Coordinates of C-alpha atoms and ligand atoms in Angstrom, one line a residue:
X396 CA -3.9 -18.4 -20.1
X397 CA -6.1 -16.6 -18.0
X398 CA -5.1 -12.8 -17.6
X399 CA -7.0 -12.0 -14.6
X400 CA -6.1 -14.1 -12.4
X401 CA -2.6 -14.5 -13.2
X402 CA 0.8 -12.3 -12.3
X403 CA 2.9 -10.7 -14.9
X404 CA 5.2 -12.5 -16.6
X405 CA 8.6 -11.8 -15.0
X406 CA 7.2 -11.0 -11.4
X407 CA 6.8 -12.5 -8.1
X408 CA 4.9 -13.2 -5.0
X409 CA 6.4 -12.8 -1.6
X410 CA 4.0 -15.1 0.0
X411 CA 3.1 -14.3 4.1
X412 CA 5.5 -17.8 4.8
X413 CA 8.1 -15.9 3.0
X414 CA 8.3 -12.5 3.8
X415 CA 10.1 -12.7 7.0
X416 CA 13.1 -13.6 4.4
X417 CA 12.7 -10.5 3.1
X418 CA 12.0 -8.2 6.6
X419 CA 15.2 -9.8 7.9
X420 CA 17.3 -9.3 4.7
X421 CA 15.7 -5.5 4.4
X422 CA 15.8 -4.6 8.2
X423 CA 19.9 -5.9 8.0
X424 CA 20.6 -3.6 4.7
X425 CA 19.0 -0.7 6.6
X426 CA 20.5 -1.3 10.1
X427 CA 24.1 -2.3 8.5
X428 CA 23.7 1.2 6.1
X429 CA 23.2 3.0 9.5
X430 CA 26.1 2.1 11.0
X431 CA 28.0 4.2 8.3
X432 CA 26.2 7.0 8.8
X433 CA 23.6 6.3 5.5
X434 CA 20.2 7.2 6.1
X435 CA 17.2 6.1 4.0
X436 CA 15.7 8.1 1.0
X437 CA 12.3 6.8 -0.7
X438 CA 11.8 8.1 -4.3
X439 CA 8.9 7.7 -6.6
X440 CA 8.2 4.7 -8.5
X441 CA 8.1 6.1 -11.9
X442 CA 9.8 9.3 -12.8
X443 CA 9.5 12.0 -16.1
X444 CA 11.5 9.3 -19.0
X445 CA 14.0 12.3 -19.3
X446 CA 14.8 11.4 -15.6
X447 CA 16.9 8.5 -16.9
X448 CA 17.1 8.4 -20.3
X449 CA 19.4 11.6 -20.2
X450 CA 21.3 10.3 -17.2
X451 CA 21.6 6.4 -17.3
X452 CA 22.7 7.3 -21.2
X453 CA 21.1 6.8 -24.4
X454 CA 23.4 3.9 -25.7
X455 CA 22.7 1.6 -22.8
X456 CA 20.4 -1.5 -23.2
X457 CA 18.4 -0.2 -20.1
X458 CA 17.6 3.0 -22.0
X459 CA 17.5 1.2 -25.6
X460 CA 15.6 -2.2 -24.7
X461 CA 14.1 -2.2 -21.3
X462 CA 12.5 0.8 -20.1
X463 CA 8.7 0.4 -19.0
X464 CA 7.3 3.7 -20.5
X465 CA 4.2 5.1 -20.6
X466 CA 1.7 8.4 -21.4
X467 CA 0.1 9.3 -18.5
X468 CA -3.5 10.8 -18.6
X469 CA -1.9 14.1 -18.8
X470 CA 0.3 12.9 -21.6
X471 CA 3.4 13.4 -20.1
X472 CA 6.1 10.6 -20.7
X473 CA 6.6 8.4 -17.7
X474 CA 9.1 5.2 -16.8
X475 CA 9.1 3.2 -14.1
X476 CA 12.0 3.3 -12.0
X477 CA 15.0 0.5 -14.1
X478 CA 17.3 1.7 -11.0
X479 CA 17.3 4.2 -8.4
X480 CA 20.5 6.0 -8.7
X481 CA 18.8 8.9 -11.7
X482 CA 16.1 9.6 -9.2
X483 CA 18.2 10.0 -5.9
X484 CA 20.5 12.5 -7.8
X485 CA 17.2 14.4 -9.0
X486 CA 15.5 14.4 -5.5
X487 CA 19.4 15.3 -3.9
X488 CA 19.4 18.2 -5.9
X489 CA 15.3 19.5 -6.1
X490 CA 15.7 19.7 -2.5
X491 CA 19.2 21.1 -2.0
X492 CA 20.5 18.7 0.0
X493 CA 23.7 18.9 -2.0
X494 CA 23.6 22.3 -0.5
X495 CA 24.0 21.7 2.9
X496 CA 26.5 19.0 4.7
X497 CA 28.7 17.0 2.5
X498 CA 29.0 14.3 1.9
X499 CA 25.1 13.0 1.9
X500 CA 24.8 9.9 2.5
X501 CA 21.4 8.2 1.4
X502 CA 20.2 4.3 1.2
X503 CA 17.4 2.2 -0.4
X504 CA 15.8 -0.2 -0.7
X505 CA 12.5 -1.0 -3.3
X506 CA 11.5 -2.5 -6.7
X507 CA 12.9 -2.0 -10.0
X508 CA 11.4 -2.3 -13.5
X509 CA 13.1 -3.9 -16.9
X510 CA 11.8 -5.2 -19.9
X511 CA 14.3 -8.2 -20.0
X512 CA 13.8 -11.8 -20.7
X513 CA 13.3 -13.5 -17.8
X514 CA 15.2 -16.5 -16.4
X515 CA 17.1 -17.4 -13.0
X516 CA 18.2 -14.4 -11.4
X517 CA 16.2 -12.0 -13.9
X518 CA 13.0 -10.5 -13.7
X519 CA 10.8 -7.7 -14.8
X520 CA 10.2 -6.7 -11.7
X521 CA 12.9 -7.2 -9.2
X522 CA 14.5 -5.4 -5.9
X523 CA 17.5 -3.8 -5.0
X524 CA 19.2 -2.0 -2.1
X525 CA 21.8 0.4 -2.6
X526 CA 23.7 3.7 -1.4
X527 CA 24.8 7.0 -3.2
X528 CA 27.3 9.0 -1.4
X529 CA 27.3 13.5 -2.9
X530 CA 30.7 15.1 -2.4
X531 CA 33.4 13.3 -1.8
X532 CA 36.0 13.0 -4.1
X533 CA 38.5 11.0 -2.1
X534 CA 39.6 7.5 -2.8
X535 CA 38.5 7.0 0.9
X536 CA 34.9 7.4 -0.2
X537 CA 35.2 4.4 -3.3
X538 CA 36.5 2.1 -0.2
X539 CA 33.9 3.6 2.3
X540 CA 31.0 2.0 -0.3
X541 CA 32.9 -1.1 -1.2
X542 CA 33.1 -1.6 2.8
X543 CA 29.7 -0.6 3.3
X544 CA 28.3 -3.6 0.4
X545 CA 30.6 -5.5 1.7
X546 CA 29.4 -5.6 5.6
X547 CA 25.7 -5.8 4.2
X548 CA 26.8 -8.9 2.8
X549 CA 28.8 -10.3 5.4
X550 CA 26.1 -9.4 8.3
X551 CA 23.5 -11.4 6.2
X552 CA 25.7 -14.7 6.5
X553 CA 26.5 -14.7 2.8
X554 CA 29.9 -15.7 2.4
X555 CA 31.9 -16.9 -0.7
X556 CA 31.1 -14.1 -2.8
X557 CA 34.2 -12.2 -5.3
X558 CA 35.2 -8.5 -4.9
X559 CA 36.1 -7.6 -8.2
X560 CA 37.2 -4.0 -9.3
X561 CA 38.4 -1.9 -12.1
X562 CA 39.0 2.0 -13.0
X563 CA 36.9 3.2 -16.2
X564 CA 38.5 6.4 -16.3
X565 CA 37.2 10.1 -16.5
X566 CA 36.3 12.0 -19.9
X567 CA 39.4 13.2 -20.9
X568 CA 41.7 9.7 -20.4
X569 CA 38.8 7.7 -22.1
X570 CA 38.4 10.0 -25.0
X571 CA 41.9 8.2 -26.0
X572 CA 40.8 4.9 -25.0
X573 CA 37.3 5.4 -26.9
X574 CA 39.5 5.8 -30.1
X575 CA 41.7 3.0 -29.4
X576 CA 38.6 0.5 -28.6
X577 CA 36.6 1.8 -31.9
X578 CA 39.6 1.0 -33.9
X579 CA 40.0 -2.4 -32.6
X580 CA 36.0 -3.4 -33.0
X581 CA 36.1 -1.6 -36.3
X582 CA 39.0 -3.8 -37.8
X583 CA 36.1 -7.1 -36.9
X584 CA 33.1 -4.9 -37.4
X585 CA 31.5 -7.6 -40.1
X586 CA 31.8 -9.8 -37.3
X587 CA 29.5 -7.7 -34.4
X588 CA 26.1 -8.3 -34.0
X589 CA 23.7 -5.4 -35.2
X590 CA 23.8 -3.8 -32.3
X591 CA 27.5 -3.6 -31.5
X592 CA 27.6 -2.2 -35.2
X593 CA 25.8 0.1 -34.5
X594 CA 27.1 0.7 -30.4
X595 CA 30.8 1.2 -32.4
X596 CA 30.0 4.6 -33.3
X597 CA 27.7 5.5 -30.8
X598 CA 29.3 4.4 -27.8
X599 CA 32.1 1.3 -28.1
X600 CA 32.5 0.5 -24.4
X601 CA 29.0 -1.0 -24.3
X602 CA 30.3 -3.5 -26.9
X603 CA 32.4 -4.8 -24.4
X604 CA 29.2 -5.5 -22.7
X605 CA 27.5 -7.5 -25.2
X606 CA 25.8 -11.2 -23.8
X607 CA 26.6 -12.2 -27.5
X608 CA 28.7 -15.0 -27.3
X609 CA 30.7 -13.9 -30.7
X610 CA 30.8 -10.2 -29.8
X611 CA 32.2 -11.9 -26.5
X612 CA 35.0 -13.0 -27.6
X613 CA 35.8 -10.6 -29.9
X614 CA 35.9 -8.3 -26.4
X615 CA 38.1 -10.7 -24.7
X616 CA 41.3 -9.4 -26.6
X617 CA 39.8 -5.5 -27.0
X618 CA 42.6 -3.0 -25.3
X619 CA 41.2 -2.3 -21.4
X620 CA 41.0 1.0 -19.9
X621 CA 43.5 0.8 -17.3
X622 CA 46.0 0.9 -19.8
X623 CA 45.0 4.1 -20.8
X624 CA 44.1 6.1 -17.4
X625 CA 45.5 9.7 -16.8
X626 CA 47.8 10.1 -14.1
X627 CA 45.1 11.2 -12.0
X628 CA 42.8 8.7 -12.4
X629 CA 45.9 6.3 -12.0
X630 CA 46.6 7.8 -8.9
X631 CA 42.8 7.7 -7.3
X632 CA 43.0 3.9 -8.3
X633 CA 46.0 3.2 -6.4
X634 CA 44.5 4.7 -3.2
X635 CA 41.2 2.7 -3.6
X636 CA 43.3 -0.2 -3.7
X637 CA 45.5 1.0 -0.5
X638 CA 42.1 1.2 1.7
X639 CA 41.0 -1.8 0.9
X640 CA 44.1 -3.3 1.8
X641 CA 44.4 -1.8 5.5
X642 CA 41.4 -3.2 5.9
X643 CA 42.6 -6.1 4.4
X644 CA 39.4 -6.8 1.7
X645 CA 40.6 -9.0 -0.8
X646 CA 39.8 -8.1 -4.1
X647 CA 40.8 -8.7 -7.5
X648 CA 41.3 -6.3 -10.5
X649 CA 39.7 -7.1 -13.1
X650 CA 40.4 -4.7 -16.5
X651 CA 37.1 -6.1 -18.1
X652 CA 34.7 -4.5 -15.9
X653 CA 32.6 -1.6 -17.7
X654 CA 29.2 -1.6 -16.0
X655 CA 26.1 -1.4 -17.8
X656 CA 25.2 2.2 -17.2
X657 CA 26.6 5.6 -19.0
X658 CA 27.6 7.5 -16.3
X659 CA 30.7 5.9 -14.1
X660 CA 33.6 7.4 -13.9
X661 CA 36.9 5.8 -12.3
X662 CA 36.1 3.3 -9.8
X663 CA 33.6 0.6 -11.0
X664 CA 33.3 -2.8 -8.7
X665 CA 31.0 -6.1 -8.7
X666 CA 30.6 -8.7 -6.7
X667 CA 30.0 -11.9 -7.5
X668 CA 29.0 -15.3 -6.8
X669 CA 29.7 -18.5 -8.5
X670 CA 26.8 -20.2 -6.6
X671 CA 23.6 -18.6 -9.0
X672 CA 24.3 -19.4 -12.0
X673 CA 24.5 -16.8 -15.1
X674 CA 23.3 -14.0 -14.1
X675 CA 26.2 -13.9 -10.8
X676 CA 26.9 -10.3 -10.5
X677 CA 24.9 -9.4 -7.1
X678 CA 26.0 -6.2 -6.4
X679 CA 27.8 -3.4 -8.6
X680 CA 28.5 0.1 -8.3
X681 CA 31.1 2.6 -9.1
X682 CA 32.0 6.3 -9.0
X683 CA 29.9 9.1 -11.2
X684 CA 31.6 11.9 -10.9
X685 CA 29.9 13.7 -13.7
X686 CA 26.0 13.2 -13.1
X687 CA 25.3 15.6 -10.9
X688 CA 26.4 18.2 -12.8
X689 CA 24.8 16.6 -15.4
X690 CA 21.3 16.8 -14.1
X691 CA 21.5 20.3 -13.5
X692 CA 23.2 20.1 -10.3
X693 CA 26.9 21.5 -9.1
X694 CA 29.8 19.1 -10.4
X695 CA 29.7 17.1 -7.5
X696 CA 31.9 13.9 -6.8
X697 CA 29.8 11.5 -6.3
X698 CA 29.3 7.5 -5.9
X699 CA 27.0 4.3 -5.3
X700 CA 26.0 0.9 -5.6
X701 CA 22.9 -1.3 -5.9
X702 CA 22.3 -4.7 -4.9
X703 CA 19.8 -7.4 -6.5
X704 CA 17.1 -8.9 -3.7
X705 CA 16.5 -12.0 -5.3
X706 CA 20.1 -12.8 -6.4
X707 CA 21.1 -12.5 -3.0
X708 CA 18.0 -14.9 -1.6
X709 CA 19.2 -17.5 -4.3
X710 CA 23.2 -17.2 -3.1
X711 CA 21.5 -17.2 0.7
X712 CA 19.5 -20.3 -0.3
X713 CA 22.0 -22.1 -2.4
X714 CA 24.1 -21.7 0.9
X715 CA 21.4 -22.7 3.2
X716 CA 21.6 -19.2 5.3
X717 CA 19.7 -19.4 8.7
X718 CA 17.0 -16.5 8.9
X719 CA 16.1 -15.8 12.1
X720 CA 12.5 -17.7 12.7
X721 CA 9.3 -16.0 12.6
X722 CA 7.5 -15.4 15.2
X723 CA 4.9 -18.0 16.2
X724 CA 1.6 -16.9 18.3
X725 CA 1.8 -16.5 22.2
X726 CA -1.1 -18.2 22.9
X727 CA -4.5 -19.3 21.0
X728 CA -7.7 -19.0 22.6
X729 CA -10.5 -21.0 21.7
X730 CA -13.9 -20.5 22.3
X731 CA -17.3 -22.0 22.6
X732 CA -20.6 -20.0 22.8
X733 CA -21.3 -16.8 21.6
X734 CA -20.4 -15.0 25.4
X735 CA -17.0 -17.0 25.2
X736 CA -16.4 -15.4 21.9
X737 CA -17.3 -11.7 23.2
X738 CA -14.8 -12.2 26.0
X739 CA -12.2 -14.0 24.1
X740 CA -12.2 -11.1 21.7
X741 CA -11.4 -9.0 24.4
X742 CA -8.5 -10.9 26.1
X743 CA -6.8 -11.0 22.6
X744 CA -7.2 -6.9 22.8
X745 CA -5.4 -6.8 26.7
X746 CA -2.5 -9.4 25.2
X747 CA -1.8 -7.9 21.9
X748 CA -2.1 -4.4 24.0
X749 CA 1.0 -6.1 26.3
X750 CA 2.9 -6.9 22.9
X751 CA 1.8 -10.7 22.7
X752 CA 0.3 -12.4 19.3
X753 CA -3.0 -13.5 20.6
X754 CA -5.5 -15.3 18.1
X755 CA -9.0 -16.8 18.4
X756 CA -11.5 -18.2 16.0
X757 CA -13.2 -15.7 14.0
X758 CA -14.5 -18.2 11.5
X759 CA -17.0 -19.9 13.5
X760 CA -15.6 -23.0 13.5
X761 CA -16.0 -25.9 16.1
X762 CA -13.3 -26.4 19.1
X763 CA -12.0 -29.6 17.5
X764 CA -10.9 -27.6 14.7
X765 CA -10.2 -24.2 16.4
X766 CA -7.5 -26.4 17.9
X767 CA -6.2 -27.9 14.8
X768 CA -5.9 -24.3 13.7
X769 CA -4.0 -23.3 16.7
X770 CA -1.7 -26.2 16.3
X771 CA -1.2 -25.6 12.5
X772 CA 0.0 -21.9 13.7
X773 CA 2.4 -23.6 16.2
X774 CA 0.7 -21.5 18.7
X775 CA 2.9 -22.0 22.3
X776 CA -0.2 -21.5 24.5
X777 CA -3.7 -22.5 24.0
X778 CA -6.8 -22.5 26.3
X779 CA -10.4 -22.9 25.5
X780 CA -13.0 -20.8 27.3
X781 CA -17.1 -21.5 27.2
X782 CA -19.9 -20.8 29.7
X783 CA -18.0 -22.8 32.8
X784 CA -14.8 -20.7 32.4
X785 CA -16.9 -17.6 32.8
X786 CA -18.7 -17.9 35.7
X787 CA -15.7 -18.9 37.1
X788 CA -13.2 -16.4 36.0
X789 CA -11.2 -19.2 35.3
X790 CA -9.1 -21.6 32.6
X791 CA -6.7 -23.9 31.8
X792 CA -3.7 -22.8 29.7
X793 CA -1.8 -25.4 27.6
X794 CA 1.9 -25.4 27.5
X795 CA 1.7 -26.8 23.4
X796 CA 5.3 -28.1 23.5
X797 CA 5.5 -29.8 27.1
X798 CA 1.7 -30.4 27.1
X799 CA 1.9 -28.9 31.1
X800 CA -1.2 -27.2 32.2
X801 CA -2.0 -25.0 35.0
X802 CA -4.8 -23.4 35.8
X803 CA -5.4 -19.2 35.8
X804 CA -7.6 -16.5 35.9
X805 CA -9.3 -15.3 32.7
X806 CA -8.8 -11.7 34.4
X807 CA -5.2 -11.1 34.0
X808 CA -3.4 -14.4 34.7
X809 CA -3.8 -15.5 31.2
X810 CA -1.5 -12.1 30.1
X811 CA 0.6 -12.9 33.4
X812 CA 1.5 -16.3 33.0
X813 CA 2.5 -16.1 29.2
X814 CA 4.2 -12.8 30.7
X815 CA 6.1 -15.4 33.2
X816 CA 6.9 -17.9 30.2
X817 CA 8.5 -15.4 28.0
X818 CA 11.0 -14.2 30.8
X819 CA 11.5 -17.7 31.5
X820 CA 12.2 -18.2 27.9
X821 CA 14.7 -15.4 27.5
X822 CA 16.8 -16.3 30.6
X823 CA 16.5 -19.9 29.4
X824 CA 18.2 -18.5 25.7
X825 CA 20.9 -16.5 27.6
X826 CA 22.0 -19.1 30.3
X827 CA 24.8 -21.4 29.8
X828 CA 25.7 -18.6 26.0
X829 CA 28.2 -16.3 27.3
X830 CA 27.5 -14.5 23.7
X831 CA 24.2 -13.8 24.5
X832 CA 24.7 -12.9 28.0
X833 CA 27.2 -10.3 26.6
X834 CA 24.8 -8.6 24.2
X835 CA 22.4 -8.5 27.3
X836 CA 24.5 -7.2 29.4
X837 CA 25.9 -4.3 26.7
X838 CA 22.6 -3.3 25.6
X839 CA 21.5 -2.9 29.3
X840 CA 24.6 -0.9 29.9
X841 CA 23.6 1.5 27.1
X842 CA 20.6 2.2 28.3
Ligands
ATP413 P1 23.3 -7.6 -15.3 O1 24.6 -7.6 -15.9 O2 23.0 -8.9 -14.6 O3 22.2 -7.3 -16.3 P2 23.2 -4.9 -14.5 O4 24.6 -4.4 -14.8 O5 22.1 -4.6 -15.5 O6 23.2 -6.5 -14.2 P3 22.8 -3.0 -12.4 O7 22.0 -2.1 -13.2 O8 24.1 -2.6 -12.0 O9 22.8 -4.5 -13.1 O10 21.9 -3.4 -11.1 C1 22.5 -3.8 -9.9 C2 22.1 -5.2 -9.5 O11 20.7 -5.4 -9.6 C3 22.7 -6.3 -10.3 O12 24.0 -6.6 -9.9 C4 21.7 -7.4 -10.0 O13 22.0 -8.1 -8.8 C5 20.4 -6.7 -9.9 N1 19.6 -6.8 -11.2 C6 19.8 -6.1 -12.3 N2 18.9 -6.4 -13.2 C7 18.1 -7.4 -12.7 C8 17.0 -8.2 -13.1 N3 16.5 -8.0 -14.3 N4 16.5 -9.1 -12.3 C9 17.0 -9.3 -11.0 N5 18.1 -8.6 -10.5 C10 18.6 -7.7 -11.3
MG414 MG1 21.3 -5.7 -17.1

């Protein structure tokens, strides 16, 4: 196979009769995240590999098996982002946000890189949108984020989708619950796969995370960590579970959650969809207490989740979500003769100058098939201009959908009567939808 002229294996082309998908799916995310009061961060791609291998832990497979690391030209050791949560907490705390208002609340959205075998639902290159929340340390906050993915997936029309949650704990409760798990896997150790062997000393929780079908069911009857949570951690559970109640989020606990990252603390969630397949998880998150403090910052209460882009395309295909249509060209202009073309080029300027998609040939090509184009784009207006239309200062304008003409100047009736149309259009959406006329009428009233 041809290498250069070929993607990646494990990435993917938004192609331009796609992307709108994504724009609408992104622009939602941001817009829903704002309405909590979460504003967005951008971090760099690729960070120093200390970034995250000494804060999304050494044991994990993300760390172990799927980093994309590299020497740079000034040999210094660099990964491309595998999540985004290690760099937020380093850009939180090299520019002191953590020093000012609390809690900071920051959101993104942007691609992520893993060496993992790809399939349905995973890739080596793949988005996600999230939110971290610094200093807060209230059960209040774990429902605030839960709500917050929650709405984000509700606004984009998904529906069907499982809130599952569990408690993991803080350092000192799972100490005991580390020894209890190692003596469970130990007394079936010849039965792990290499890895787990070797995951029982060095960190047995991840076992319960193994894909192995054998070390899968060995996990199935491992002692859970909600069985062994401190009183305080008991306690913060309980009120996580109250706010989601008086809000009246259904939910499920589910003991076997762990996450596949080192640093949670207490309150882990996923949700999940039965609609995609194996890889269903779509969104996960949880408390991390510890890794701000960890990184060099305060010890600073602290929480997030991230969601997966394409997962949540496939659940919004598989459940044949509407996207709001593109937008389709105001009008097309064709021309013929080399003046036509000068002054076609400037009407295009005085429309797309008014806010209005205005194309016209630019390949040369004859009317016949400058209108073929225009048709292909599903363009609503079309006119063609040569030497007559000049002199005149005038043209016909084509209605594509009702085929009605009428005749205007070149000057500024072209920009006036697509002007007209659109109004016409809009009152034409609102009339007879009491919905519609609403919104209208509320967003006039704001302004
Ligand atoms: P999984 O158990 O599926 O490997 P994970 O625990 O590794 O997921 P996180 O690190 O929590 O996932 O990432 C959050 C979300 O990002 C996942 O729930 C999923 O929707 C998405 N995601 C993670 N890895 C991939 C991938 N390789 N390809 C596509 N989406 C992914
Ligand atoms: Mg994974």
């Amino acid at each position: 196979m041809a290498k250069f002229n070929t993607s990646v294996k494990g990435t993917a082309d938004v192609l331009p009769s796609d992307s709108y998908k994504w724009q609408f799916v992104e622009k939602k995310m941001l817009e829903t995240a704002s309405t909590f009061g979460f504003q967005e961060i951008r971090v760099p791609v690729f960070e120093y590999t200390e970034v995250f291998t000494k804060n999304v832990g050494e044991t994990t497979d993300v760390v172990q098996k799927e980093m994309y690391t590299f020497t740079d030209k000034g040999d210094r050791s660099i990964t491309l982002r595998p999540e985004f949560t290690a760099g937020v907490v380093r850009s939180v705390i090299e520019h002191g946000l953590i020093n000012g208002a609390l809690p900071v609340k920051a959101c993104y959205v942007g691609g992520c890189y893993r060496y993992e075998k790809p399939q349905a639902g995973r890739m080596r290159e793949f988005h996600q949108f999230g939110a971290e929340m610094f200093g807060a340390a209230d059960p209040a906050a774990d429902a605030e984020m839960i709500l917050l993915a929650n709405s984000v997936l509700t606004n984009l029309g998904i529906k069907n989708l499982s809130l599952e949650i569990n408690s993991i704990g803080c350092p000192e409760c799972r100490a005991k619950y580390h020894a209890a798990l190692k003596q469970y896997f130990a007394s079936r150790a010849d039965e792990l796969c290499d890895t787990c062997k070797d995951r029982l000393d060095r960190n047995p929780m991840r076992i319960l995370d193994c894909k192995s079908p054998v070390c899968k069911a060995i996990a199935d009857d491992a002692p859970v960590m909600i069985d062994y949570l401190c009183d305080e951690c008991k306690t913060h559970f309980e009120g996580v579970k109250q706010h989601l109640n008086a809000v009246g989020l259904s939910f499920t606990v589910n003991p076997k959650i762990v996450r596949g990252l080192d640093y949670y603390t207490k309150t882990v969630f996923e949700f999940i969809s039965g609609e995609i397949g194996a890889q269903s998880t779509v969104c996960g998150g949880g408390r991390y207490d510890g890794l701000v403090g960890q990184m060099g910052g305060p010890s600073l209460p602290s929480l997030g989740f991230a969601m997966g882009i394409e997962r949540l395309l496939m659940v919004m295909a598989s459940q044949g979500t509407e996207f709001p249509e593109p937008a389709v060209p105001d009008v097309y202009i064709a021309t013929m003769g080399e003046a036509a073309r000068l002054k076609a080029t400037k009407l295009c300027m005085d429309l797309r100058n008014e806010g209005f998609t205005a194309i016209t040939d630019v390949a040369g090509r004859s009317v016949k098939a400058q209108m073929k184009y225009a048709d292909k784009l599903g363009a609503r207006f079309s006119t063609v201009i040569g030497d007559d239309e000049l002199q005149n200062d005038r043209c016909v304008l084509k209605n594509m959908q009702n085929g009605e003409q009428q005749e205007v100047t070149l000057s500024d009736g072209i920009v006036s009567a697509i002007y007209d149309s659109r109004i016409d259009a809009m009152i034409e959406s609102v009339a007879g939808n009491t919905e519609d006329l609403e919104t209208v009428l509320n967003i006039a009233k704001k302004q």
